[in-house]
XYZ file of C-alpha atoms in Angstrom:
342
model
C -22.070 -6.952 -10.938
C -23.666 -5.488 -6.969
C -27.674 -4.667 -7.328
C -27.763 -0.166 -7.526
C -29.935 -0.475 -3.913
C -27.186 -2.489 -2.333
C -24.870 0.434 -3.149
C -26.485 1.923 -1.918
C -26.261 1.069 1.162
C -23.443 0.447 1.556
C -22.134 2.907 3.863
C -18.981 4.804 2.450
C -16.813 7.116 3.955
C -14.131 9.165 2.055
C -11.222 11.955 2.494
C -8.756 13.802 0.633
C -5.569 13.169 1.613
C -2.841 15.327 -0.169
C -0.094 13.872 -1.853
C 3.330 14.995 -2.133
C 5.858 14.689 -5.256
C 7.648 11.299 -4.781
C 3.816 10.114 -3.853
C 2.093 11.741 -7.180
C 5.603 10.683 -9.577
C 4.349 6.762 -8.202
C 0.726 7.101 -9.498
C 0.292 6.442 -13.212
C -3.222 6.363 -13.465
C -2.798 2.471 -15.119
C -5.815 0.448 -13.917
C -7.811 -0.196 -11.284
C -5.962 0.304 -7.358
C -7.956 -1.087 -4.445
C -7.248 0.280 -0.691
C -9.225 -0.655 1.999
C -8.560 1.060 5.231
C -9.545 -0.055 9.205
C -10.967 -3.127 7.319
C -12.765 -6.316 9.331
C -14.369 -8.623 8.008
C -15.691 -11.431 10.618
C -18.271 -14.409 9.292
C -20.065 -15.103 11.502
C -21.183 -18.628 14.002
C -24.217 -21.198 12.915
C -24.967 -20.670 16.748
C -28.775 -19.362 16.176
C -28.372 -15.384 17.449
C -29.746 -13.091 20.702
C -32.968 -13.751 19.157
C -32.843 -17.037 19.098
C -33.029 -16.966 14.755
C -30.582 -19.155 13.646
C -27.576 -16.711 12.099
C -26.529 -17.224 8.283
C -24.010 -19.375 8.488
C -21.254 -20.052 4.958
C -22.021 -24.184 4.547
C -20.878 -25.792 2.255
C -22.792 -29.832 1.916
C -23.245 -32.360 -0.911
C -19.741 -33.943 -0.497
C -20.044 -37.596 0.286
C -17.602 -39.718 2.512
C -15.925 -42.591 0.910
C -18.177 -44.938 3.155
C -21.477 -42.950 1.405
C -21.883 -40.285 4.542
C -22.721 -37.068 3.884
C -19.942 -35.044 4.270
C -20.905 -31.217 5.851
C -18.394 -28.235 6.188
C -19.743 -25.576 8.637
C -17.266 -22.668 8.177
C -18.235 -21.587 11.777
C -15.970 -18.009 12.535
C -13.412 -16.689 9.257
C -12.248 -13.459 9.334
C -9.808 -10.898 8.813
C -8.036 -8.216 11.054
C -5.878 -6.270 12.618
C -2.677 -7.478 14.408
C -3.010 -9.001 17.737
C -6.205 -10.333 17.504
C -5.339 -13.099 20.194
C -7.320 -15.835 17.828
C -10.504 -14.029 16.418
C -11.217 -13.248 19.920
C -10.104 -9.614 19.846
C -10.608 -8.080 15.992
C -10.012 -4.647 15.570
C -9.104 -2.948 11.760
C -6.642 -3.587 9.812
C -5.624 -1.439 5.832
C -5.087 -3.479 3.224
C -2.960 -1.673 0.765
C -2.421 2.157 0.736
C -1.786 4.482 -3.089
C 1.109 3.969 -3.490
C 1.247 0.257 -3.458
C -2.806 -0.865 -3.709
C -3.872 -4.021 -4.494
C -4.632 -3.630 -8.762
C -7.064 -4.564 -11.330
C -5.403 -4.091 -14.679
C -5.383 -5.011 -17.994
C -1.712 -5.600 -19.215
C 0.285 -6.349 -21.737
C 1.924 -9.889 -22.036
C 4.605 -9.106 -23.781
C 5.997 -7.092 -21.629
C 5.818 -9.965 -18.985
C 6.363 -12.641 -21.155
C 3.373 -13.784 -23.115
C 3.734 -12.916 -26.810
C 0.826 -10.421 -27.729
C -1.480 -11.163 -25.891
C -3.549 -9.142 -23.441
C -3.553 -10.082 -19.800
C -5.981 -9.613 -16.908
C -3.682 -9.232 -13.309
C -5.025 -9.091 -10.382
C -2.261 -8.030 -8.023
C -1.903 -7.252 -4.279
C 0.368 -5.015 -2.939
C 3.782 -5.469 -4.742
C 7.383 -6.445 -3.724
C 10.243 -4.086 -3.279
C 13.971 -3.653 -3.665
C 16.106 -4.906 -1.260
C 16.773 -2.474 1.304
C 14.057 -0.332 0.240
C 10.948 -1.777 2.432
C 9.692 -4.010 5.297
C 10.736 -7.386 6.638
C 8.383 -9.104 5.376
C 7.816 -11.535 8.960
C 9.541 -8.348 11.515
C 6.911 -7.651 13.692
C 8.315 -3.939 14.744
C 10.239 -3.947 10.708
C 12.173 -0.464 9.955
C 11.544 0.713 6.005
C 15.164 -0.843 4.727
C 14.578 -3.687 6.621
C 13.698 -5.876 4.424
C 11.207 -6.402 0.641
C 7.904 -6.460 1.766
C 6.029 -2.878 0.911
C 3.082 -3.336 3.279
C 3.952 -2.364 6.842
C 3.641 -3.350 10.081
C 1.295 -2.269 13.092
C 2.509 -0.315 15.619
C 1.335 1.168 18.695
C 0.323 4.014 16.405
C -0.757 3.298 13.016
C -2.780 -0.174 12.255
C -0.296 -1.240 9.640
C -0.989 -3.467 6.282
C -0.270 -6.313 7.730
C -3.415 -9.050 8.529
C -4.623 -11.547 11.493
C -6.890 -13.939 9.564
C -7.977 -17.119 10.618
C -11.079 -19.943 10.061
C -12.747 -22.312 12.214
C -14.831 -25.312 11.090
C -16.439 -28.331 11.911
C -16.845 -31.291 9.453
C -19.458 -33.687 9.849
C -19.085 -37.445 8.783
C -22.295 -38.454 8.977
C -23.866 -37.656 12.277
C -20.116 -37.402 13.649
C -20.068 -33.248 14.548
C -16.675 -33.963 16.484
C -13.968 -32.977 13.649
C -13.672 -29.196 14.358
C -10.374 -27.391 12.597
C -8.662 -24.345 13.669
C -6.476 -22.233 11.846
C -5.290 -18.728 12.455
C -1.983 -16.895 10.558
C -0.642 -14.065 13.132
C 0.205 -10.941 11.362
C 0.601 -11.529 8.036
C 1.896 -10.799 4.266
C 0.950 -11.443 0.755
C 2.604 -8.673 -1.028
C 4.238 -10.062 -4.725
C 1.254 -12.192 -5.380
C -0.676 -12.184 -8.579
C -3.094 -13.687 -10.651
C -2.590 -13.719 -14.582
C -5.242 -14.486 -17.374
C -5.413 -14.671 -20.583
C -6.608 -16.818 -23.646
C -4.539 -19.299 -25.712
C -5.338 -19.493 -29.257
C -3.805 -23.295 -29.339
C -5.610 -25.206 -26.895
C -9.258 -22.880 -26.964
C -8.360 -22.708 -23.070
C -7.895 -20.354 -20.711
C -4.847 -19.716 -19.467
C -2.826 -17.822 -16.345
C -0.176 -17.582 -14.229
C -0.096 -17.000 -10.323
C 2.315 -16.350 -7.880
C 1.746 -16.710 -3.965
C 3.655 -15.080 -1.397
C 2.760 -15.890 1.950
C 4.651 -14.940 4.661
C 2.738 -15.384 8.764
C 5.664 -15.166 11.747
C 2.652 -17.600 13.390
C 0.480 -20.061 11.883
C -1.067 -22.516 14.073
C -3.254 -25.909 13.331
C -4.884 -27.271 16.002
C -8.151 -29.188 17.059
C -10.943 -28.614 19.299
C -14.403 -30.132 21.029
C -17.699 -29.125 18.912
C -17.996 -26.132 22.011
C -14.569 -25.819 22.452
C -14.050 -26.992 25.326
C -11.735 -28.830 25.047
C -8.542 -28.275 22.102
C -5.546 -30.877 20.561
C -2.141 -29.811 20.895
C -1.474 -26.681 18.671
C 0.733 -26.704 15.012
C 2.526 -24.035 15.452
C 5.208 -22.628 12.480
C 7.067 -19.841 13.377
C 8.176 -17.420 10.630
C 6.062 -19.591 7.952
C 7.339 -18.245 4.278
C 5.667 -20.204 1.095
C 6.776 -18.594 -1.927
C 4.607 -20.799 -4.649
C 4.902 -19.696 -8.522
C 1.993 -22.365 -10.304
C 2.665 -21.474 -13.966
C 4.763 -19.231 -16.344
C 5.235 -17.720 -19.746
C 7.154 -20.761 -20.928
C 5.092 -23.431 -19.074
C 1.226 -21.784 -18.300
C -1.480 -23.279 -16.288
C -4.441 -23.912 -18.672
C -7.985 -24.465 -17.114
C -10.646 -26.502 -18.410
C -13.947 -28.784 -17.800
C -14.175 -31.658 -19.274
C -16.616 -34.326 -21.273
C -18.328 -35.056 -17.949
C -18.160 -31.875 -16.768
C -15.409 -32.331 -13.899
C -12.847 -29.538 -14.027
C -9.848 -29.480 -15.148
C -6.016 -28.164 -14.410
C -3.462 -28.851 -16.090
C 1.015 -27.868 -16.315
C 1.759 -28.684 -20.116
C 5.472 -30.030 -19.486
C 8.252 -28.228 -21.442
C 8.889 -29.581 -24.338
C 11.635 -31.454 -24.839
C 14.711 -30.627 -26.978
C 15.143 -32.340 -30.401
C 17.676 -35.175 -31.004
C 21.652 -33.742 -30.270
C 20.612 -30.374 -30.056
C 21.652 -31.083 -26.518
C 25.651 -32.442 -26.824
C 25.799 -36.112 -24.921
C 28.118 -34.165 -21.818
C 25.477 -31.832 -21.627
C 28.036 -28.954 -21.871
C 27.255 -25.553 -24.040
C 30.426 -26.816 -25.784
C 29.034 -29.190 -28.413
C 25.572 -28.322 -27.974
C 22.954 -25.671 -29.902
C 23.924 -22.643 -28.523
C 20.071 -21.058 -28.745
C 18.981 -24.349 -27.444
C 21.638 -24.572 -24.248
C 21.054 -21.283 -23.589
C 16.598 -21.838 -23.081
C 17.216 -24.425 -20.978
C 19.732 -23.153 -19.294
C 17.641 -20.055 -18.877
C 14.408 -21.848 -17.714
C 16.437 -24.576 -15.104
C 17.616 -21.113 -12.893
C 15.385 -19.038 -12.826
C 13.928 -18.396 -9.325
C 10.363 -16.965 -10.678
C 9.529 -20.925 -12.305
C 10.465 -22.137 -8.444
C 7.707 -22.614 -5.508
C 9.661 -22.395 -1.491
C 8.580 -23.335 1.573
C 10.225 -22.254 4.639
C 9.758 -23.036 8.259
C 11.364 -20.670 11.268
C 10.951 -24.018 14.169
C 7.698 -26.381 13.969
C 6.173 -27.469 16.857
C 3.338 -29.420 19.048
C 2.037 -28.536 21.854
C 4.819 -28.150 23.534
C 7.608 -29.724 21.907
C 9.922 -27.656 19.314
C 11.267 -29.738 16.268
C 12.969 -27.207 14.358
C 13.514 -25.981 11.667
C 12.088 -27.260 8.312
C 12.498 -25.726 4.249
C 11.858 -26.210 1.095
C 13.631 -25.108 -1.826
C 13.753 -25.206 -6.097
C 11.147 -27.361 -6.188
C 9.910 -26.326 -10.104
C 7.033 -28.192 -11.226
C 7.949 -29.644 -14.592
C 4.208 -31.443 -15.233
C 1.601 -30.757 -12.940
C -3.108 -32.227 -13.922
C -5.467 -31.757 -11.343
C -8.959 -33.957 -12.158
C -12.044 -33.624 -10.014
C -14.176 -36.340 -9.992
C -17.795 -37.249 -9.453
C -18.049 -39.989 -6.431
C -21.847 -39.366 -6.181
C -22.982 -43.337 -6.499
């Protein structure tokens, strides 16, 4: 919780906005909706400020390389702003969410989303809409009815709800600070993304589901010298679409800390059918009907699968065409952190 003094020190602006009957019918009063109008976030640099004093920095330390040298990661610039920012050089405001489709924080009935008899904490981005009800998720000049995203693109008269975002960071290994990595995304949309969390009784662990939809007409990565005067070839991924699903109601992702204090993330394997429940030829005829239908629904459900699509992959002035990975299903996943300290 933020201290009262901090809250009182924030500049606040409010405006009453009238809603028509159609808009009022879409608001049910459940949970918390967040809408940020005219929002800009920019974390500065680690260079001294105008008075010569050291600026505040975002730095990650305590990491060592394989040969024992200290690794220092300094984020020189981190920004979220409006479209056409010029890779973070010209920051303008953006809206994040809107009244009909806000960011949501809610406790939902797990029975409605396949998590039986559980109260589920859900943090969700603006919703996806039906085909033809929203806006093209990639088109910068998309018109209403052109796609499924609820976040609107910027126009000459409207700043829209799609953000330019990026990060410039320096990775120092020992005394070598030559590695500088820049990542930028234009007009990014994450509609339909969510994080759901609940407690699992059987394993006595926190369980969850994570869905990330990330759409950007251009995602770029390049490396530069520390002063930015020389940069390598820019990797450009046009019409970038990532639909990542980790965990579902049948295979939640579990969060835990093991006996050594390291973090464990695990997606458990789907239970195998008992001998004889599935016919030798794999067909429904001759199989236990309920069991066959269960696995058929599991393997064909698109919500359980992840996709990556790139309209064009380019390095510098060379194009390598499109790339895609579709229908990836996580059967089992286990990630454990390790202490590399000597």
